[in-house]
Short mmCIF file of C-alpha atoms in Angstrom, two decimals:
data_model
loop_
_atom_site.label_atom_id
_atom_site.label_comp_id
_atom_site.label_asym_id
_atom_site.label_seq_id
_atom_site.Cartn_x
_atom_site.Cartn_y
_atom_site.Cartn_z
CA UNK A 18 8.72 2.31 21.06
CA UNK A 19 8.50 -1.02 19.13
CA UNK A 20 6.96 -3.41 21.58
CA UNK A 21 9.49 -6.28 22.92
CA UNK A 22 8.72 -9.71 21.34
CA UNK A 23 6.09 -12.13 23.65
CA UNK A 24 7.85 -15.23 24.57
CA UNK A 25 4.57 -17.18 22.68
CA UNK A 26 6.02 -15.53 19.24
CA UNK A 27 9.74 -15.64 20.10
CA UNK A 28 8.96 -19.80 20.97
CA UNK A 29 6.57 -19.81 17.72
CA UNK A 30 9.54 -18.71 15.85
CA UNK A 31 11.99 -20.80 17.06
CA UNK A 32 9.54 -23.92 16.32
CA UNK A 33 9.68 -22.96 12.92
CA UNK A 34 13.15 -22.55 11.98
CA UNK A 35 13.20 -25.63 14.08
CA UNK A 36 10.59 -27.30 11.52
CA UNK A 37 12.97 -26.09 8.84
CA UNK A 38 16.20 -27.19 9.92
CA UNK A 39 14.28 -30.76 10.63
CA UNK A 40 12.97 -30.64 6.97
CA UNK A 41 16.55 -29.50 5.59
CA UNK A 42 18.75 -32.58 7.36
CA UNK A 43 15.60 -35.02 6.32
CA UNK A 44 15.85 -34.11 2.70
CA UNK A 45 19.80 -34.37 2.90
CA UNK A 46 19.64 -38.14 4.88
CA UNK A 47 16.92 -38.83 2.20
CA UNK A 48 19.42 -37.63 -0.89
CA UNK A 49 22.27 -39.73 0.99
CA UNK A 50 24.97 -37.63 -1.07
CA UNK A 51 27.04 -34.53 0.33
CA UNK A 52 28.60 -33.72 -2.47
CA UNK A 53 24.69 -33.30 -4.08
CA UNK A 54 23.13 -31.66 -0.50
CA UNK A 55 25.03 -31.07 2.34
CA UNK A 56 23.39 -31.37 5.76
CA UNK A 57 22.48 -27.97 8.13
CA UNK A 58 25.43 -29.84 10.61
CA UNK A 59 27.94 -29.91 7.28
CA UNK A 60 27.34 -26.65 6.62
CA UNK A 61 27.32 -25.49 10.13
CA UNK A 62 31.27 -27.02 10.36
CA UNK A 63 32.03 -25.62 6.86
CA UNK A 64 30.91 -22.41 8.17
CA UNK A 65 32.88 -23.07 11.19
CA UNK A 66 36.13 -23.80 9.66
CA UNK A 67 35.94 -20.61 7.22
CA UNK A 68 34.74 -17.61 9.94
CA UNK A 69 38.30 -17.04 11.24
CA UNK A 70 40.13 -17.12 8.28
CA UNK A 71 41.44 -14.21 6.81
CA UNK A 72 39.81 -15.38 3.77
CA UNK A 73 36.53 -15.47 4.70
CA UNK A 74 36.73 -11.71 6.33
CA UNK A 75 38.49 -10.41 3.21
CA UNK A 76 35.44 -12.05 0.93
CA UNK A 77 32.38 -10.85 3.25
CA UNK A 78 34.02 -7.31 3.45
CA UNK A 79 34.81 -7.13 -0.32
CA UNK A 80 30.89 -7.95 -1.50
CA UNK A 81 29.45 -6.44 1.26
CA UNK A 82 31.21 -3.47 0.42
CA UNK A 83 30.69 -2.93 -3.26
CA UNK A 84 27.08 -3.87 -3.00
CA UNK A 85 26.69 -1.26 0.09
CA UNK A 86 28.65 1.71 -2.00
CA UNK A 87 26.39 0.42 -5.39
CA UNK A 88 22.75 0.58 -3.16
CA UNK A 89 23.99 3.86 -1.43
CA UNK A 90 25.29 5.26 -4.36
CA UNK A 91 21.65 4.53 -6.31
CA UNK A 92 19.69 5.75 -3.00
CA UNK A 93 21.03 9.17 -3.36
CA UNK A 94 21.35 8.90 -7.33
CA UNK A 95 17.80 7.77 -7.63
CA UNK A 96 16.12 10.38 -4.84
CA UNK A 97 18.39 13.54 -6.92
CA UNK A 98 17.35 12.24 -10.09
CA UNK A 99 13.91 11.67 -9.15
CA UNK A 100 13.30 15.06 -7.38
CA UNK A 101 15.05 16.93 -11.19
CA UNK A 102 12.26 14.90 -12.80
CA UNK A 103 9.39 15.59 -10.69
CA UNK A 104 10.43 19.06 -11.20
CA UNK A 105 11.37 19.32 -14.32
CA UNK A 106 8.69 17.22 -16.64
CA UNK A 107 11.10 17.43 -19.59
CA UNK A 108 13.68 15.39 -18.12
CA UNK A 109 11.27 13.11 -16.62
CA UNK A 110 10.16 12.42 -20.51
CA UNK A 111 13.63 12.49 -21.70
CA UNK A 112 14.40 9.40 -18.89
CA UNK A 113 11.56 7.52 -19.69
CA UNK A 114 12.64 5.07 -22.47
CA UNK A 115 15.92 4.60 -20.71
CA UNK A 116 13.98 3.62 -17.02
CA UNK A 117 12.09 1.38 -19.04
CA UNK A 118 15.20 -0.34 -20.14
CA UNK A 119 16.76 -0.52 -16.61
CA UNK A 120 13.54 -2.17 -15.56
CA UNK A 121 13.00 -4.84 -18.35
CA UNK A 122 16.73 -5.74 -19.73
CA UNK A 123 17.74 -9.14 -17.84
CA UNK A 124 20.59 -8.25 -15.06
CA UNK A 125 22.00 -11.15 -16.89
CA UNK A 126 22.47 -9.02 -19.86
CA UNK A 127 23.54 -6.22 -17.73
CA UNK A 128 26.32 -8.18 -16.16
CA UNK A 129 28.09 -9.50 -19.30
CA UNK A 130 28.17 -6.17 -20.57
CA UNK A 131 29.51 -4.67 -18.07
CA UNK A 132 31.79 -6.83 -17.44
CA UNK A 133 33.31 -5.92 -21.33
CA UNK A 134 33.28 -2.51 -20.35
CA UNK A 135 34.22 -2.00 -16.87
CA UNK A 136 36.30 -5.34 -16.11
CA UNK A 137 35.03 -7.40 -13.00
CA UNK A 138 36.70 -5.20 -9.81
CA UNK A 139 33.53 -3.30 -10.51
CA UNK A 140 31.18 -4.89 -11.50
CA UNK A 141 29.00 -6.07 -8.62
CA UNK A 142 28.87 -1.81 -7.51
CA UNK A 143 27.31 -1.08 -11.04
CA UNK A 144 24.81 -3.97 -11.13
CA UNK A 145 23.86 -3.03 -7.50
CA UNK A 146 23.42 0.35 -8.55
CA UNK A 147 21.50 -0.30 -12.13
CA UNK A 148 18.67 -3.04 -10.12
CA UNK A 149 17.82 0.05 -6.80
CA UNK A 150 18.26 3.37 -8.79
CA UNK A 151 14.83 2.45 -11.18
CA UNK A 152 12.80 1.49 -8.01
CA UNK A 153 14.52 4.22 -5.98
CA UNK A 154 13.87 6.90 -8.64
CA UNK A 155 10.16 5.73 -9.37
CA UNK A 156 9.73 5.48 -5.47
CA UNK A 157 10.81 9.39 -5.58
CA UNK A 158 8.60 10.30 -8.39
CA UNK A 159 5.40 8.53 -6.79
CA UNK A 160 5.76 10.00 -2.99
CA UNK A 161 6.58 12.99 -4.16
CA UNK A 162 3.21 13.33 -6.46
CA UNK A 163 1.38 12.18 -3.21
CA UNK A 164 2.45 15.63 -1.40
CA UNK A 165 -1.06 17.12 0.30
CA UNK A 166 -1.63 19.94 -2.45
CA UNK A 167 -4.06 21.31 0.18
CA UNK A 168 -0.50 21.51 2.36
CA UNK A 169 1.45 22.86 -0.29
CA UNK A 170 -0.75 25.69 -0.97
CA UNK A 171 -0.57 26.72 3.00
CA UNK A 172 2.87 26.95 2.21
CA UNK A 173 2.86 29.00 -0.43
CA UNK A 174 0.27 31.37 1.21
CA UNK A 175 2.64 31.70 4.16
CA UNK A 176 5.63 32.04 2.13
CA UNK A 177 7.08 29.16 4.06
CA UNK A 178 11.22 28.95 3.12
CA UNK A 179 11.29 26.30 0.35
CA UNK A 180 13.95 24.17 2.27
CA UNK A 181 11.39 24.01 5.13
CA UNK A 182 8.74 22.98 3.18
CA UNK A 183 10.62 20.37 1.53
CA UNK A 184 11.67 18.72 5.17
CA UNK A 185 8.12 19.07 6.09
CA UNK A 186 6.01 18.42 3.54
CA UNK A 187 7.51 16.73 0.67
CA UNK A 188 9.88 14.74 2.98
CA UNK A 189 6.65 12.35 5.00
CA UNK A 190 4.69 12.04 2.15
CA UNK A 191 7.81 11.15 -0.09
CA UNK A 192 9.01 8.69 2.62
CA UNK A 193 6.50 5.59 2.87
CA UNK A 194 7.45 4.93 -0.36
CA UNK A 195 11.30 5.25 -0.31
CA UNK A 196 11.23 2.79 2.38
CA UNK A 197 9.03 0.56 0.45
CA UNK A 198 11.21 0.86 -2.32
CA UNK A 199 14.19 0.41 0.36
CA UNK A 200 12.87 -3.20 1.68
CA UNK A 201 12.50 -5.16 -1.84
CA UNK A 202 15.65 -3.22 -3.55
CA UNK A 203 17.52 -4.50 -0.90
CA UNK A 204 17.31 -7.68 -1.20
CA UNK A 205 17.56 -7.38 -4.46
CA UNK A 206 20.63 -5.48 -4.79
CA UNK A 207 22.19 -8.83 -2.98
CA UNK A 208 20.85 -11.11 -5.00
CA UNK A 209 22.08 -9.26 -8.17
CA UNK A 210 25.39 -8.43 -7.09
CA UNK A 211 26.23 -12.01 -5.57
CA UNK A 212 25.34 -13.33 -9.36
CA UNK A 213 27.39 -10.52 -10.93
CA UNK A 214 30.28 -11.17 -8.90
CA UNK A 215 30.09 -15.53 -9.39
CA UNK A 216 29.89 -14.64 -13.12
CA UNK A 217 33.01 -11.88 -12.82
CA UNK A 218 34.79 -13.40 -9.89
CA UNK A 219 36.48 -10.66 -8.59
CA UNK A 220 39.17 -10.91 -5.97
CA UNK A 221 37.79 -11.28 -2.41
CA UNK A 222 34.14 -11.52 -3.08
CA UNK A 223 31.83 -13.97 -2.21
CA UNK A 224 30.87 -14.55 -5.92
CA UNK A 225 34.52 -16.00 -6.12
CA UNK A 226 33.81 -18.37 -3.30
CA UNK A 227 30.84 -19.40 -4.77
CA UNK A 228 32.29 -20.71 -7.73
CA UNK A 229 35.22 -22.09 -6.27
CA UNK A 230 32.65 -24.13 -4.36
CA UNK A 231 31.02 -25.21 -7.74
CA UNK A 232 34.34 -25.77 -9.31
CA UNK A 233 35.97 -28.27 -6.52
CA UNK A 234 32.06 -29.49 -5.95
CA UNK A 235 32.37 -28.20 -2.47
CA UNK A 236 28.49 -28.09 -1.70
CA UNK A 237 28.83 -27.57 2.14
CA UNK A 238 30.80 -24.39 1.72
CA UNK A 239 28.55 -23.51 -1.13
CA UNK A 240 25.93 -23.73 1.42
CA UNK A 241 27.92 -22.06 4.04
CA UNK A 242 28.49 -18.75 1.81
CA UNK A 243 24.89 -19.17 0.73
CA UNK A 244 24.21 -19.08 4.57
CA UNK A 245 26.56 -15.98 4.93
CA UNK A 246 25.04 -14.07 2.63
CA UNK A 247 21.48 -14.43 3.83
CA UNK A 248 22.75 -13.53 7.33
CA UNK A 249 24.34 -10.20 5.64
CA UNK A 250 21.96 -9.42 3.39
CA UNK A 251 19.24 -9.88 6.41
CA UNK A 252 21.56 -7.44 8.82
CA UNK A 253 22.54 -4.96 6.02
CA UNK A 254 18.67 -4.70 5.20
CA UNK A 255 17.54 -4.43 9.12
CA UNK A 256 20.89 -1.51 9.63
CA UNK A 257 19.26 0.44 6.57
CA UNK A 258 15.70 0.28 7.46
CA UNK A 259 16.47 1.12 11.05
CA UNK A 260 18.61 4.39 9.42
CA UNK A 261 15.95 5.98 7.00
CA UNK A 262 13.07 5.51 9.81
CA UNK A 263 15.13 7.50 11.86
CA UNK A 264 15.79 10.11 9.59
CA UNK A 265 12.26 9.88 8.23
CA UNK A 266 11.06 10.81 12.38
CA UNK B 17 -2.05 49.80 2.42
CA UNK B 18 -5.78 48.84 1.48
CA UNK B 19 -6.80 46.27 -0.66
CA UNK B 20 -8.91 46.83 -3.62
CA UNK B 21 -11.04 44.39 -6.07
CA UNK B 22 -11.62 46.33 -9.45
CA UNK B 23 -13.80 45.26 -11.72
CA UNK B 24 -13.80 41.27 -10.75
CA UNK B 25 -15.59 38.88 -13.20
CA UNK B 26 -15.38 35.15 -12.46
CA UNK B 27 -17.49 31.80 -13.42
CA UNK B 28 -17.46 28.84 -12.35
CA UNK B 29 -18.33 26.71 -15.67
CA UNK B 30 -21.26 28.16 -16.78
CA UNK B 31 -22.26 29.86 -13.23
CA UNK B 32 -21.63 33.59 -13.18
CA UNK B 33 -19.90 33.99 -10.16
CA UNK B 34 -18.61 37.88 -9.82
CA UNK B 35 -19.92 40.11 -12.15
CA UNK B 36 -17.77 43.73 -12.51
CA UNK B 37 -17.64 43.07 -8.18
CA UNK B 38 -16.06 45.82 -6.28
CA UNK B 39 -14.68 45.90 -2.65
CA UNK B 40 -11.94 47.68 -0.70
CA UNK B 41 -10.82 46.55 2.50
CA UNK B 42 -9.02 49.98 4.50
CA UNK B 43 -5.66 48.87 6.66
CA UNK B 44 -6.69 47.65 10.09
CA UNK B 45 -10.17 47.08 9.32
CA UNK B 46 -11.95 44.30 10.68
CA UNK B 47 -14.69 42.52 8.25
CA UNK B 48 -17.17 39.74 8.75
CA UNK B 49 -18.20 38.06 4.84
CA UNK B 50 -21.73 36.30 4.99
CA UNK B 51 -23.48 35.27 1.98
CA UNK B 52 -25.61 31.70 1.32
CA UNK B 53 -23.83 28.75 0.35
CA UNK B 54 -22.60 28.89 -3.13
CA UNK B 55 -22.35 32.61 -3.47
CA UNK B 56 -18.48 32.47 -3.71
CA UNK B 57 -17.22 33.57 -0.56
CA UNK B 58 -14.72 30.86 -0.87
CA UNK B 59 -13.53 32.16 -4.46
CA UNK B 60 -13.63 35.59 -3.00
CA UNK B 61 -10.89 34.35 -0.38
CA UNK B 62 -8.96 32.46 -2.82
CA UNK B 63 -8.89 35.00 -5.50
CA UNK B 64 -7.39 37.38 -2.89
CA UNK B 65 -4.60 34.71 -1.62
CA UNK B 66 -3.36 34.31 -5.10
CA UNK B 67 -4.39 30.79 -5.68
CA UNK B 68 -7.26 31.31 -7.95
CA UNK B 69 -6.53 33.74 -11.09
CA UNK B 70 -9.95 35.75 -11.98
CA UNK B 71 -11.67 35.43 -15.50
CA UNK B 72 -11.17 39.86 -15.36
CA UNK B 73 -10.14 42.03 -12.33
CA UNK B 74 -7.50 43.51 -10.85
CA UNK B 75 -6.00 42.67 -6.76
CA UNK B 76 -3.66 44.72 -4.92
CA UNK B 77 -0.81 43.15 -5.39
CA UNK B 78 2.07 42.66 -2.45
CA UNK B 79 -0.04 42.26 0.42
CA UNK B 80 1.12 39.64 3.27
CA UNK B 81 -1.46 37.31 4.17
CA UNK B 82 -2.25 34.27 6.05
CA UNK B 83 -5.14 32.44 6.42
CA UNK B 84 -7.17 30.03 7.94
CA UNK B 85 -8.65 27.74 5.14
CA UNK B 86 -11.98 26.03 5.48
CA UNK B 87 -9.95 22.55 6.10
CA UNK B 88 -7.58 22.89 8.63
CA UNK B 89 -4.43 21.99 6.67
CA UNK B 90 -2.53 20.90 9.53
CA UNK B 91 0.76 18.72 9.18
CA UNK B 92 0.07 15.15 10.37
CA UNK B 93 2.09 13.94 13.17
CA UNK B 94 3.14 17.33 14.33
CA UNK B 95 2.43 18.74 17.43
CA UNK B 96 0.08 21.85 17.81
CA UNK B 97 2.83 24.06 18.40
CA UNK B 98 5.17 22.63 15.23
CA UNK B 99 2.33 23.71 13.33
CA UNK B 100 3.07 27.03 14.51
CA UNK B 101 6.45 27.08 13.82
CA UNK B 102 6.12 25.66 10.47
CA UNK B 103 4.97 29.38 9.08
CA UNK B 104 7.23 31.53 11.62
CA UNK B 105 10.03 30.59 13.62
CA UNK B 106 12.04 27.67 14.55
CA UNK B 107 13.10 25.75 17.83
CA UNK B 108 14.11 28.83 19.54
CA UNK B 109 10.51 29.93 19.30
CA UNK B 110 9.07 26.92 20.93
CA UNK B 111 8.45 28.62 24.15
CA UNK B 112 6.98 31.80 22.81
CA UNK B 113 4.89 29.71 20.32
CA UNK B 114 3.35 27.38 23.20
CA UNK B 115 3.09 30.65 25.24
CA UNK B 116 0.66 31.92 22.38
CA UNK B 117 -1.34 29.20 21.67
CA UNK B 118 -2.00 28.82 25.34
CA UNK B 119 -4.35 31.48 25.27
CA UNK B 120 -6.86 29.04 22.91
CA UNK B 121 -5.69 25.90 23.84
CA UNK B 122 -5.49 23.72 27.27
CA UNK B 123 -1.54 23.79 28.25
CA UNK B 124 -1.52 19.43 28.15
CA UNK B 125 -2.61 19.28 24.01
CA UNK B 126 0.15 22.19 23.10
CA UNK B 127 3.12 19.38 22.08
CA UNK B 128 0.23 16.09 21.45
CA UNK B 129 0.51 15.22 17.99
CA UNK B 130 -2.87 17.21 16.25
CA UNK B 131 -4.33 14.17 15.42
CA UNK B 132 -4.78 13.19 18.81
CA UNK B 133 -7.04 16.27 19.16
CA UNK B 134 -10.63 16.87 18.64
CA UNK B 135 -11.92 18.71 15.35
CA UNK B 136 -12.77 21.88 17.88
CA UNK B 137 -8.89 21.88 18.93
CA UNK B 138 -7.54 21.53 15.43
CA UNK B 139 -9.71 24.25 14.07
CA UNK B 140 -8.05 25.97 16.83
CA UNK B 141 -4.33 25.91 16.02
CA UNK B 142 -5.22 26.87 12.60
CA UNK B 143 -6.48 29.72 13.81
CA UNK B 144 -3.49 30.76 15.84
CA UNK B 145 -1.32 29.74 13.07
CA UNK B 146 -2.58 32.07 11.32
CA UNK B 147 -2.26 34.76 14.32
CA UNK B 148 1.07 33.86 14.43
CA UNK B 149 1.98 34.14 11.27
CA UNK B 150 3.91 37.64 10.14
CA UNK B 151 1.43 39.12 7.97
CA UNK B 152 -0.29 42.12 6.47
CA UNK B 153 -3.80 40.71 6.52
CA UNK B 154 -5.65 37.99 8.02
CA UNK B 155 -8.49 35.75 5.83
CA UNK B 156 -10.32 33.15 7.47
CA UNK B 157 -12.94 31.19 5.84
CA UNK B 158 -15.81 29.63 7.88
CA UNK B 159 -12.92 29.70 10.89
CA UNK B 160 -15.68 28.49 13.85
CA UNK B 161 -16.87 25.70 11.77
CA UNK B 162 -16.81 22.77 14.63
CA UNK B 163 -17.02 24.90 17.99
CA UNK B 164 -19.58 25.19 20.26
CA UNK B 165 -20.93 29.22 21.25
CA UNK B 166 -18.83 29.56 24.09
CA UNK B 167 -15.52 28.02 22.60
CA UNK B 168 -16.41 30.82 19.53
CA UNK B 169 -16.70 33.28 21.83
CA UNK B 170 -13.13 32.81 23.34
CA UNK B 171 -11.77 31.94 19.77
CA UNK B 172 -13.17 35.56 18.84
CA UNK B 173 -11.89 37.17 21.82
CA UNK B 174 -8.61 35.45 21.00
CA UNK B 175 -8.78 36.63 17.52
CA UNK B 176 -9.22 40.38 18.27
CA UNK B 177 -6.52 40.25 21.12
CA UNK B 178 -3.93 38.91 18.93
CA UNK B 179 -4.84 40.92 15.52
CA UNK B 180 -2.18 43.30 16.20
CA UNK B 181 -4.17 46.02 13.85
CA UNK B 182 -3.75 43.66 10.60
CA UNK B 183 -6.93 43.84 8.44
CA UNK B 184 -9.21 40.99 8.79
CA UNK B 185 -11.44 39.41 6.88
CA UNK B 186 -13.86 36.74 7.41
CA UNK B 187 -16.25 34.39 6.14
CA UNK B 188 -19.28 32.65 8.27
CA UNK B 189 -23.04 31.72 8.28
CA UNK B 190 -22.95 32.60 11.81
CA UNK B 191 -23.41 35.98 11.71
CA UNK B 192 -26.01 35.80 14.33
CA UNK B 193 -23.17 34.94 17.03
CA UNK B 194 -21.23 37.64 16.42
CA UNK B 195 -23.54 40.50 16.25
CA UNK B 196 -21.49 42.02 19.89
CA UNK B 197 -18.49 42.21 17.90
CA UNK B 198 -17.48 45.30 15.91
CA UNK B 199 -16.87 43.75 12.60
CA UNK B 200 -17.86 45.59 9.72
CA UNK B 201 -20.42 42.82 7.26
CA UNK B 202 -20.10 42.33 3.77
CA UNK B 203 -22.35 40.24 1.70
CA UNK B 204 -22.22 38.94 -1.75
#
């Protein structure tokens, strides 16, 4: 069991954010101009004003949607497509050049591109899925080279059932690295599909509000979605983490 | 059936390892291997599981074996008696398999996680495991590697209890210990 935190690191903690929040309203008393830097207390009452409107609900669920289905939909893509290649060298080859591309080709680039062929309703769900499938499918590949060959030969010699020895022994060594993978595609996947969806502005997304706050110069509210979407990227990261340890048990 | 080595050649780089080697081992029979370091009592075992083709030779083919391997092989973070279960069985097992490897190990280390246990105790379940195991024929290479005489003794005991008239073959520099045993030597 994960031990509780001690009240010396829960206080240290608080200090800090404290610290922060202290630099945060100096530097926006010091700039003297909301509409430039809004203050922790603006934000906090733009924040305040939005949370029970329908609005707000409609935006958070829209984003946090597509960039959920896009990372969930490249978690399973990417550990498939990763387990064909690791079994199948030709395909790995085949894939190469076009990994390579996912992994250098700006998500700017990605974005406009898709946004000529798919229209913007979509749009944050692909670019979710195009920044985690490379890291989840190279994650694959690398845990599942790790497997114990010492282990895999005991299977063999015992003619252990293949699905079995895929749970048991390709499964723990293949896992460290998924959820390594997991923690920075996550954030990731956020970041991306927040930009995408500012430069598509789709209905009810967050990337709408966020340019409606640029548009009207609204910097507190800018700051209160920015503010919203570190709390759900934070929450969705903790919820996903806390899901694949569990299955990884 | 038996198992027969024809006419086994084998190097090792430039090392002549097995040179036109011959060996049968009848159903049921019970074998001790001995041979100084280097000889290839190790290849011997390996050619015979399968995982090591021969330069010539022919193997009976077909035979079921398990094996206890001169590492121990275990899965980390399993208990003793998952390790068990991993080669035969599942959860409805449990009982039977803790039952089993009671008879080598004390009753508190049967669900610890095997890396909690000493080298003695993990040599151990590999040795049951491969007990357990449904097989036609047992190979175990250096199995008592790590346990002091009387814990060999009892492992041996163990080992001829639970045989269940599969052939057995295996490897050790301690012949010496197990000269009150009826095993049937074999030297390369």
């Amino acid at each position: 069991m994960k031990p509780a935190k001690s009240p010396r690191r829960f206080l240290r903690g608080l200090l800090v954010t404290l610290f922060w929040l202290g630099v945060w309203q100096a530097v926006s008393m010091l700039v003297a101009k909301p509409v430039i830097f809004a203050s922790p207390i603006d934000t906090l009452r733009a924040l305040w004003a939005q949370v029970p409107t329908a609005a707000y609900w409609s935006a958070v669920l829209g984003s946090l949607g597509r960039i959920a289905l896009g990372f969930f939909l490249a978690l399973i893509l990417g550990l498939l497509v990763g387990i064909a290649a690791f079994r199948f060298s030709l395909l790995r080859t085949l894939l190469s050049p076009l990994l390579t591309m996912m992994k250098t080709v700006p998500v700017a680039s990605f974005i406009i591109l898709i946004l000529v062929w798919f229209g913007s309703s979509s749009l944050a769900v692909i670019v979710a899925l195009l920044i985690v499938f490379p890291q989840i499918y190279f994650a694959a590949l690398s845990g599942l080279e790790s497997t114990n060959p010492e282990l895999l030969e005991l299977s063999r010699v015992f003619r252990v059932p293949a699905g079995r020895t895929a749970w048991q022994v390709y499964r723990p060594a293949l896992w460290p690295y998924l959820m390594g993978a997991c923690a920075s595609a996550l954030g990731m996947s956020w970041k991306a599909g927040i930009a995408a969806e500012v430069i598509g502005t789709p209905l009810h997304s967050i990337g709408e509000q966020l340019y409606l706050s640029k548009v009207y110069m609204a910097t507190a509210e800018l700051f209160a979605w920015t503010l919203t979407v570190i709390l759900l990227s934070t929450v969705f990261e903790k919820a996903v983490l806390r899901l694949l340890r569990r299955v990884g048990k | 059936m038996d198992i027969a080595i024809k006419d086994l050649s084998h190097r090792f780089g430039e090392k002549v390892i097995f040179q036109h080697y011959n060996l049968t081992l009848q159903r049921g029979g019970l074998y001790g291997l001995t041979a100084p370091s280097g000889r290839g009592k190790t290849t011997l075992l390996r050619i015979l599981l399968g995982l090591l083709t021969p330069d010539a030779g022919t193997v009976t083919q077909g035979v079921r074996y398990s094996a206890v391997f001169q590492t121990d092989r275990l899965l980390p973070g399993r208990s003793a008696v998952d390790q068990l279960l991993f080669v035969r069985g599942n959860r409805k097992n449990r009982e039977e398999a803790a039952r089993f490897l009671a008879g080598l190990l004390p009753e508190n280390s049967l669900n610890q996680s095997v890396g909690e246990l000493s080298g003695g105790m993990q040599r151990r379940v590999a040795i049951a495991r491969a007990l357990w195991a449904d097989s036609d024929c047992v190979l175990m290479d250096e199995p008592f590697t790590g346990l002091d005489e009387a814990t060999l003794h009892q492992t041996v005991d163990f080992i001829l209890a639970n045989r269940q008239g599969r052939t057995l073959l295996l490897s050790t520099h301690q012949k010496e210990l197990l000269t009150d045993y009826p095993f049937a030597w074999l030297t390369l």
